[in-house]
Amino acid sequence: MVRFVETSVRDGHQSLFATRMTTEEVVSLCKILDNAGYHAIEVWGGATFDAAMRFLSEDPWERLREVKKVCKKTKLQMLFRGQNILGYRHYSDDVVDMFCKKSIENGIDIIRVFDALNDIRNLKQAVESTKKYGGECQIALSYTTSPVHTIVYYTDLAKQIEKLGADSLCIKDMAGVLVPEDAAKLVSAIKKEISIPLELHSHCTAGVCEMTYKAAIEAGVDIVDTSLSPLSNGTAQPSTQALAMALKGTKYDPKLNFEAIHEAEPLMTNIVNKYVANGLLNPKSLEVNPNILTYQVPGGMLSNMIKQLSDQGAMDKYEEVLREIPKVRKDLGYPPLVTPMSQMVGTQAVLNVLNGERYKMCAKEVKDYLHGKYGKAPAEIDEDVKKKIIGDDETIDCRPADLLEPEFEKLKEKYRDIARSDEDVLSLALFENVAVDFLKKKYAAEADEIDEFEMFI
Ligand code: CO
């Protein structure tokens, strides 16, 4: 039997419509999906935290608590970017520790941790803290292809991950570039080396994902990530229903409860129709794009890039930007294209094309990366490019978080007038400006409600 992890309420809308599903929508679906018999439902983390506060004026912690209330049977899973937590830079160890603690306290069962560069020094604290607070820790290896990302590279990494204390391992193919033959080889090679369960997470962007899943399942993968149709395919995961039907009656049958799934379908259709009507779901995100097997662009990155380019009226440069991406990637030492590296490489490719000169402009994050502040690049960084961007600056090669002072108590003190809980302090630690605006608004609105209530007494 293969187990399914349902991703529609996290990765599904993050890949297809910029993570805009509301708490009410997420909770209404989770209430039903709790009965479907999944291994877990991925409900939190990734971009959901930032998007909730920034675009929806919603408290991400409240969402988690509401989901937990309606999910009594199924484990809740979140995506956690190692030392970056859910943000885009490295945070100090005490913030990572507190974030794991509070995530578990508020309802998370499984924390899926990964590092964009597969630098395991950046996973250490999250793994330790998850286990310390009684959570299940899954480590995901960021899958990509390059001259250095060989089967030997990944099996070595898998062994290190098991040794680090992970409860399970995930092959995280965020770009959907894993093809069936390679999946079969990779899964069997890793299964030979580790004894913890192995999961596969991929995206349909290139149009080969279902075949890849089938190959991986036959090679022995234990768990796969799927998304409820109609929030599946395109840049998201394969359809839960389709894959479950395809495996029905075989020894891999996930034995899902289709009654619950059929109950969730009309709800999901209404939600998706809303985002098609308001333009957030660009039909381009639903197309099959086999070219990404060349360009290696993850779903979320692709939909954000389409938005960036169309906002600037530069959609005619789309193909050119796609061609620039692998070049930037090579220059930067073949980082896997996953947050925050995907944003860095994507934005750099856009800048290189729109400015008409490569590396004329650079984001601060790219400069930090070149200074070593995100960890070790998988391969050598192009010396000329590095020189053009950071000159002869000194760089670091230690675990980047070793250089960071504890931050949590300082932030708590700084925002003692705004933050009312440790969860609020964590929101401020991750997305300071967004969280200040959000929390001020939230507590002002609550005060108004109390005033109104008192008037009636
Ligand atoms: Co994904």
Coordinates of C-alpha atoms and ligand atoms in Angstrom, one line a residue:
M1 CA 0.0 0.0 0.0
V2 CA 1.2 3.5 -0.8
R3 CA 0.1 6.3 1.4
F4 CA -1.0 9.7 0.1
V5 CA -0.3 13.2 1.5
E6 CA -2.9 15.7 0.5
T7 CA -1.3 19.0 -0.6
S8 CA -4.2 21.1 -2.0
V9 CA -4.5 23.5 0.9
R10 CA -0.8 24.3 1.0
D11 CA 1.2 23.5 -2.2
G12 CA -1.9 23.3 -4.4
H13 CA -2.9 27.0 -4.1
Q14 CA 0.7 28.1 -3.6
S15 CA 1.6 26.7 -7.0
L16 CA -1.6 27.7 -8.8
F17 CA -2.8 31.0 -7.4
A18 CA -0.1 32.6 -5.3
T19 CA -1.3 31.1 -1.9
R20 CA -4.4 33.1 -1.6
M21 CA -6.8 30.5 -0.2
T22 CA -8.5 31.9 2.9
T23 CA -8.6 30.2 6.4
E24 CA -12.4 29.7 6.0
E25 CA -11.8 27.9 2.7
V26 CA -8.9 25.8 4.1
V27 CA -10.9 24.8 7.2
S28 CA -14.0 23.9 5.2
L29 CA -12.0 21.5 3.1
C30 CA -9.9 20.1 6.0
K31 CA -13.0 19.2 7.9
I32 CA -14.0 16.8 5.1
L33 CA -10.6 15.7 4.1
D34 CA -9.9 14.5 7.6
N35 CA -12.1 11.5 6.8
A36 CA -10.4 10.6 3.5
G37 CA -7.7 8.3 5.0
Y38 CA -4.6 10.3 4.1
H39 CA -1.2 9.7 5.7
A40 CA -1.2 13.4 6.4
I41 CA -2.6 16.7 5.1
E42 CA -0.1 19.4 4.3
V43 CA -1.8 22.5 5.7
W44 CA 0.8 25.1 6.7
G45 CA 4.2 26.5 6.1
G46 CA 5.8 27.4 2.8
A47 CA 4.3 30.7 1.6
T48 CA 1.0 30.3 3.5
F49 CA 2.3 32.2 6.5
D50 CA 3.5 35.3 4.7
A51 CA 0.5 35.3 2.3
A52 CA -2.0 35.1 5.1
M53 CA -0.8 38.2 6.9
R54 CA 0.3 40.2 3.8
F55 CA -2.6 39.6 1.4
L56 CA -5.5 38.3 3.5
S57 CA -5.0 40.1 6.8
E58 CA -5.3 36.8 8.5
D59 CA -3.4 35.3 11.4
P60 CA -1.5 32.2 10.2
W61 CA -1.4 30.8 13.8
E62 CA -5.2 31.1 14.0
R63 CA -5.5 29.2 10.8
L64 CA -3.4 26.4 12.2
R65 CA -5.5 26.2 15.3
E66 CA -8.8 26.3 13.4
V67 CA -7.5 23.5 11.1
K68 CA -6.4 21.4 14.1
K69 CA -9.9 21.7 15.6
V70 CA -11.5 20.0 12.6
C71 CA -8.7 17.5 11.9
K72 CA -9.0 14.9 14.6
K73 CA -7.8 11.8 12.7
T74 CA -5.2 12.9 10.2
K75 CA -1.7 14.2 10.9
L76 CA -1.0 17.8 9.9
Q77 CA 2.1 18.5 8.0
M78 CA 4.0 21.7 7.4
L79 CA 6.9 22.8 5.1
F80 CA 9.8 24.4 6.9
R81 CA 12.9 25.9 5.2
G82 CA 15.5 24.8 7.7
Q83 CA 17.4 27.8 9.1
N84 CA 15.2 30.1 6.9
I85 CA 12.1 28.9 8.7
L86 CA 9.4 30.4 6.5
G87 CA 11.3 33.5 5.5
Y88 CA 14.0 34.3 3.1
R89 CA 17.1 34.8 5.3
H90 CA 18.8 32.8 8.0
Y91 CA 17.4 33.2 11.5
S92 CA 19.2 32.5 14.8
D93 CA 18.9 29.1 16.4
D94 CA 16.6 30.4 19.2
V95 CA 14.0 31.6 16.7
V96 CA 14.2 28.3 14.8
D97 CA 13.7 26.5 18.1
M98 CA 10.8 28.6 19.2
F99 CA 9.1 28.3 15.8
C100 CA 9.3 24.5 16.0
K101 CA 7.9 24.5 19.5
K102 CA 5.0 26.8 18.7
S103 CA 4.2 25.0 15.4
I104 CA 3.9 21.7 17.3
E105 CA 2.0 23.3 20.2
N106 CA -0.5 24.9 17.8
G107 CA -1.2 21.6 15.9
I108 CA 1.5 20.5 13.6
D109 CA 2.4 16.8 13.7
I110 CA 5.0 16.5 10.9
I111 CA 7.6 19.1 10.1
R112 CA 9.1 18.7 6.7
V113 CA 12.4 20.5 6.8
F114 CA 14.7 21.2 3.8
D115 CA 17.5 23.4 2.8
A116 CA 17.7 25.0 -0.6
L117 CA 21.4 24.1 -1.0
N118 CA 21.1 20.7 0.7
D119 CA 23.6 22.0 3.3
I120 CA 22.7 19.8 6.2
R121 CA 24.3 22.2 8.7
N122 CA 21.3 24.4 8.0
L123 CA 18.9 21.5 9.0
K124 CA 20.5 20.6 12.3
Q125 CA 18.6 23.0 14.6
A126 CA 15.2 22.4 13.1
V127 CA 15.7 18.6 13.4
E128 CA 16.8 18.8 17.0
S129 CA 14.0 21.2 18.0
T130 CA 11.2 19.2 16.2
K131 CA 12.2 16.1 18.0
K132 CA 12.7 17.9 21.3
Y133 CA 9.1 19.1 21.2
G134 CA 7.7 15.7 20.2
G135 CA 7.1 16.4 16.5
E136 CA 7.8 14.0 13.7
C137 CA 10.7 15.3 11.6
Q138 CA 10.9 14.6 7.9
I139 CA 13.9 15.9 6.0
A140 CA 13.5 16.6 2.3
L141 CA 16.4 16.6 -0.1
S142 CA 16.0 19.3 -2.7
Y143 CA 16.1 17.5 -6.0
T144 CA 17.6 19.0 -9.1
T145 CA 19.8 18.0 -12.0
S146 CA 23.3 19.3 -12.7
P147 CA 26.7 17.8 -13.2
V148 CA 27.1 17.5 -9.4
H149 CA 23.7 16.2 -8.5
T150 CA 24.3 12.5 -9.2
I151 CA 22.7 9.4 -7.7
V152 CA 25.9 9.0 -5.5
Y153 CA 25.4 12.6 -4.3
Y154 CA 21.8 11.9 -3.3
T155 CA 22.4 8.5 -1.7
D156 CA 25.3 10.0 0.4
L157 CA 22.9 12.8 1.4
A158 CA 20.2 10.3 2.3
K159 CA 22.5 8.5 4.6
Q160 CA 23.6 11.7 6.3
I161 CA 19.9 12.7 6.7
E162 CA 19.0 9.4 8.4
K163 CA 22.0 9.8 10.7
L164 CA 20.9 13.3 11.5
G165 CA 17.7 11.8 13.1
A166 CA 15.0 12.2 10.5
D167 CA 11.9 10.1 10.9
S168 CA 11.4 10.0 7.2
L169 CA 13.0 11.2 4.0
C170 CA 11.4 13.0 1.1
I171 CA 12.6 13.6 -2.4
K172 CA 11.4 17.1 -3.0
D173 CA 11.2 17.7 -6.7
M174 CA 9.8 21.2 -6.5
A175 CA 10.4 21.9 -10.2
G176 CA 8.8 18.7 -11.5
V177 CA 12.0 17.8 -13.4
L178 CA 12.3 14.2 -12.2
V179 CA 11.5 11.9 -15.1
P180 CA 10.3 8.3 -14.6
E181 CA 13.5 6.4 -15.4
D182 CA 15.6 8.6 -13.1
A183 CA 12.9 8.3 -10.3
A184 CA 13.1 4.6 -10.5
K185 CA 16.9 4.6 -10.2
L186 CA 16.9 7.2 -7.5
V187 CA 14.2 5.6 -5.3
S188 CA 15.8 2.1 -5.5
A189 CA 19.3 3.5 -4.8
I190 CA 18.1 5.4 -1.8
K191 CA 15.8 2.6 -0.5
K192 CA 18.9 0.3 -0.4
E193 CA 20.7 2.8 1.9
I194 CA 18.1 3.9 4.4
S195 CA 15.5 2.2 6.6
I196 CA 13.2 5.2 7.3
P197 CA 10.1 5.7 5.0
L198 CA 10.7 7.4 1.7
E199 CA 8.3 10.0 0.2
L200 CA 8.1 11.6 -3.2
H201 CA 7.0 15.2 -3.8
S202 CA 6.8 16.5 -7.3
H203 CA 4.9 18.8 -9.7
C204 CA 3.0 18.2 -12.9
T205 CA 4.5 21.3 -14.6
A206 CA 6.4 19.2 -17.3
G207 CA 3.6 16.8 -17.9
V208 CA 5.5 13.7 -16.8
C209 CA 4.7 13.6 -13.1
E210 CA 2.1 10.8 -13.0
M211 CA 4.5 8.5 -14.9
T212 CA 7.2 9.5 -12.5
Y213 CA 5.0 8.7 -9.5
K214 CA 4.1 5.3 -11.0
A215 CA 7.8 4.5 -11.6
A216 CA 8.7 5.6 -8.1
I217 CA 5.9 3.6 -6.6
E218 CA 7.0 0.5 -8.4
A219 CA 10.6 1.1 -7.2
G220 CA 9.4 1.1 -3.6
V221 CA 8.5 4.7 -2.6
D222 CA 6.3 4.6 0.6
I223 CA 4.4 7.9 0.4
V224 CA 3.5 10.3 -2.5
D225 CA 2.1 13.9 -2.4
T226 CA -1.1 14.5 -4.4
S227 CA -3.6 17.3 -4.7
L228 CA -7.3 17.1 -4.9
S229 CA -8.7 17.8 -8.3
P230 CA -9.5 20.5 -9.5
L231 CA -6.6 22.0 -7.6
S232 CA -4.2 19.6 -9.2
N233 CA -2.0 19.3 -12.3
G234 CA -0.4 22.3 -14.1
T235 CA 2.2 23.6 -11.8
A236 CA 0.7 21.7 -8.8
Q237 CA 0.7 18.0 -7.7
P238 CA -1.0 15.1 -9.6
S239 CA -4.7 14.6 -8.9
T240 CA -5.4 12.6 -5.8
Q241 CA -8.5 11.0 -7.3
A242 CA -6.9 10.1 -10.6
L243 CA -3.8 8.5 -9.0
A244 CA -5.9 6.7 -6.4
M245 CA -8.1 5.3 -9.2
A246 CA -5.1 4.3 -11.2
L247 CA -3.8 2.3 -8.3
K248 CA -7.1 0.8 -7.3
G249 CA -7.1 -2.9 -6.9
T250 CA -3.3 -3.1 -7.1
K251 CA -1.0 -3.8 -4.1
Y252 CA -0.3 -0.1 -4.1
D253 CA -4.0 0.9 -3.6
P254 CA -4.0 3.9 -1.1
K255 CA -7.5 2.9 0.0
L256 CA -8.8 6.4 0.3
N257 CA -12.4 7.0 1.3
F258 CA -14.0 8.3 -1.9
E259 CA -17.2 9.3 -0.1
A260 CA -15.2 12.0 1.7
I261 CA -13.4 13.0 -1.4
H262 CA -16.6 13.3 -3.4
E263 CA -18.0 15.5 -0.7
A264 CA -15.0 17.8 -0.9
E265 CA -15.0 18.1 -4.7
P266 CA -17.9 20.6 -5.2
L267 CA -16.4 22.8 -2.5
M268 CA -13.0 22.7 -4.2
T269 CA -14.6 23.5 -7.6
N270 CA -16.3 26.6 -6.1
I271 CA -13.1 27.7 -4.6
V272 CA -11.1 27.3 -7.8
N273 CA -13.8 29.0 -9.8
K274 CA -13.5 32.0 -7.6
Y275 CA -9.8 32.4 -8.3
V276 CA -10.3 31.9 -12.0
A277 CA -12.9 34.6 -12.0
N278 CA -10.8 37.1 -10.0
G279 CA -7.8 36.5 -12.3
L280 CA -5.5 35.1 -9.6
L281 CA -5.4 31.7 -11.3
N282 CA -3.7 32.3 -14.6
P283 CA -4.7 29.6 -17.1
K284 CA -1.1 29.4 -18.1
S285 CA -0.3 27.8 -14.8
L286 CA -2.5 24.9 -15.8
E287 CA -0.7 24.2 -19.1
V288 CA 1.7 21.4 -19.5
N289 CA 5.2 22.9 -20.2
P290 CA 7.7 20.2 -21.1
N291 CA 10.3 22.9 -21.7
I292 CA 10.8 23.1 -17.9
L293 CA 12.8 19.9 -18.2
T294 CA 15.3 22.2 -19.7
Y295 CA 14.7 25.3 -17.7
Q296 CA 14.0 23.6 -14.3
V297 CA 11.5 26.2 -13.0
P298 CA 9.3 25.2 -10.1
G299 CA 5.5 25.9 -10.3
G300 CA 5.4 28.6 -7.7
M301 CA 8.3 30.4 -9.3
L302 CA 6.8 30.1 -12.7
S303 CA 3.4 31.6 -11.6
N304 CA 5.2 34.4 -9.7
M305 CA 7.4 35.1 -12.7
I306 CA 4.5 35.3 -15.1
K307 CA 2.9 37.8 -12.7
Q308 CA 6.1 39.9 -12.4
L309 CA 6.4 40.0 -16.2
S310 CA 2.8 40.7 -16.9
D311 CA 2.7 43.5 -14.2
Q312 CA 5.5 45.2 -16.1
G313 CA 4.0 44.6 -19.5
A314 CA 6.9 42.4 -20.4
M315 CA 5.3 39.1 -21.1
D316 CA 7.0 39.1 -24.6
K317 CA 10.2 38.5 -22.7
Y318 CA 8.9 35.3 -21.1
E319 CA 10.8 32.8 -23.2
E320 CA 14.0 34.9 -23.0
V321 CA 13.8 34.9 -19.2
L322 CA 13.2 31.1 -19.2
R323 CA 16.4 30.7 -21.2
E324 CA 18.3 32.9 -18.9
I325 CA 17.5 30.9 -15.8
P326 CA 19.8 27.9 -16.4
K327 CA 22.6 30.3 -17.2
V328 CA 22.2 32.1 -13.9
R329 CA 22.0 28.8 -12.1
K330 CA 25.2 27.6 -13.6
D331 CA 26.9 30.9 -12.6
L332 CA 25.7 30.5 -9.0
G333 CA 27.0 26.9 -8.6
Y334 CA 23.9 25.0 -9.6
P335 CA 21.6 25.8 -6.6
P336 CA 18.4 23.8 -6.7
L337 CA 15.5 26.1 -7.6
V338 CA 13.6 26.2 -4.4
T339 CA 12.8 29.1 -2.0
P340 CA 14.8 31.2 -1.4
M341 CA 17.1 30.2 -4.3
S342 CA 14.3 30.1 -6.8
Q343 CA 13.4 33.8 -6.1
M344 CA 17.1 34.8 -6.3
V345 CA 17.7 33.0 -9.5
G346 CA 14.3 34.0 -11.0
T347 CA 14.6 37.7 -10.1
Q348 CA 18.2 37.8 -11.3
A349 CA 17.2 36.2 -14.7
V350 CA 14.4 38.8 -15.0
L351 CA 16.9 41.7 -14.1
N352 CA 19.5 40.3 -16.6
V353 CA 17.0 40.3 -19.4
L354 CA 15.1 43.5 -18.7
N355 CA 18.3 45.5 -18.1
G356 CA 19.9 44.2 -21.2
E357 CA 23.2 43.6 -19.3
R358 CA 23.9 40.6 -17.1
Y359 CA 24.4 41.2 -13.4
K360 CA 24.2 45.0 -13.8
M361 CA 21.8 44.9 -10.9
C362 CA 21.6 42.4 -8.1
A363 CA 19.3 41.7 -5.2
K364 CA 20.8 41.9 -1.7
E365 CA 20.0 38.2 -1.2
V366 CA 22.2 37.2 -4.2
K367 CA 25.0 39.3 -2.7
D368 CA 24.5 37.5 0.7
Y369 CA 24.5 34.1 -1.1
L370 CA 27.8 35.0 -2.8
H371 CA 29.2 36.0 0.6
G372 CA 28.4 32.4 1.9
K373 CA 25.5 33.6 4.1
Y374 CA 23.1 30.9 2.9
G375 CA 25.6 28.0 3.2
K376 CA 27.7 26.1 0.7
A377 CA 26.9 26.2 -3.0
P378 CA 26.6 22.7 -4.5
A379 CA 29.3 23.5 -7.1
E380 CA 31.8 26.2 -7.8
I381 CA 30.5 29.7 -8.3
D382 CA 31.6 31.5 -11.5
E383 CA 34.6 33.6 -10.4
D384 CA 33.9 36.5 -12.9
V385 CA 30.3 36.8 -11.9
K386 CA 31.2 36.7 -8.3
K387 CA 33.9 39.4 -8.8
K388 CA 31.4 41.6 -10.8
I389 CA 28.9 41.4 -8.0
I390 CA 30.8 41.5 -4.7
G391 CA 34.4 42.4 -5.8
D392 CA 37.0 41.2 -3.4
D393 CA 34.7 41.1 -0.3
E394 CA 35.5 38.6 2.4
T395 CA 33.3 35.5 2.4
I396 CA 32.4 32.9 5.1
D397 CA 32.4 29.1 5.0
C398 CA 31.1 28.2 8.5
R399 CA 27.5 27.3 9.3
P400 CA 25.9 30.7 8.7
A401 CA 23.7 30.7 11.8
D402 CA 26.8 30.3 14.0
L403 CA 27.4 33.9 13.4
L404 CA 23.9 35.0 14.5
E405 CA 23.1 36.3 18.0
P406 CA 19.9 35.1 19.7
E407 CA 17.1 37.3 18.4
F408 CA 13.9 36.2 20.1
E409 CA 14.1 38.0 23.5
K410 CA 15.3 41.2 21.8
L411 CA 12.3 41.2 19.5
K412 CA 9.9 40.4 22.3
E413 CA 11.2 43.4 24.2
K414 CA 11.2 45.7 21.1
Y415 CA 7.6 44.8 20.3
R416 CA 6.2 44.4 23.8
D417 CA 3.4 46.9 22.9
I418 CA 2.4 45.1 19.8
A419 CA 3.0 41.4 20.4
R420 CA 0.5 39.6 22.8
S421 CA 2.0 36.1 22.5
D422 CA 5.2 34.3 21.5
E423 CA 3.4 33.4 18.3
D424 CA 3.1 37.2 17.5
V425 CA 6.8 37.6 18.3
L426 CA 7.6 34.8 15.8
S427 CA 5.4 36.5 13.1
L428 CA 7.4 39.7 13.8
A429 CA 10.7 37.8 13.6
L430 CA 9.9 36.4 10.2
F431 CA 8.1 39.2 8.4
E432 CA 8.7 42.3 10.6
N433 CA 7.0 45.1 8.6
V434 CA 4.2 43.0 7.4
A435 CA 3.5 41.6 10.9
V436 CA 3.7 45.1 12.5
D437 CA 1.0 46.4 10.2
F438 CA -1.1 43.2 10.5
L439 CA -0.9 42.9 14.3
K440 CA -1.8 46.6 14.8
K441 CA -4.8 46.2 12.5
K442 CA -5.8 43.0 14.1
Y443 CA -5.8 44.2 17.7
A444 CA -7.3 47.6 16.8
A445 CA -10.2 45.7 15.2
E446 CA -10.6 43.5 18.2
A447 CA -10.7 46.6 20.5
D448 CA -13.5 48.1 18.3
E449 CA -15.5 44.9 18.6
I450 CA -15.2 45.1 22.4
D451 CA -16.3 48.7 22.4
E452 CA -19.3 47.8 20.3
F453 CA -20.1 44.9 22.6
E454 CA -19.8 47.1 25.7
M455 CA -22.3 49.6 24.2
F456 CA -25.0 46.9 24.2
I457 CA -24.5 46.1 27.9
Ligands
CO1 CO 6.1 21.6 -4.0

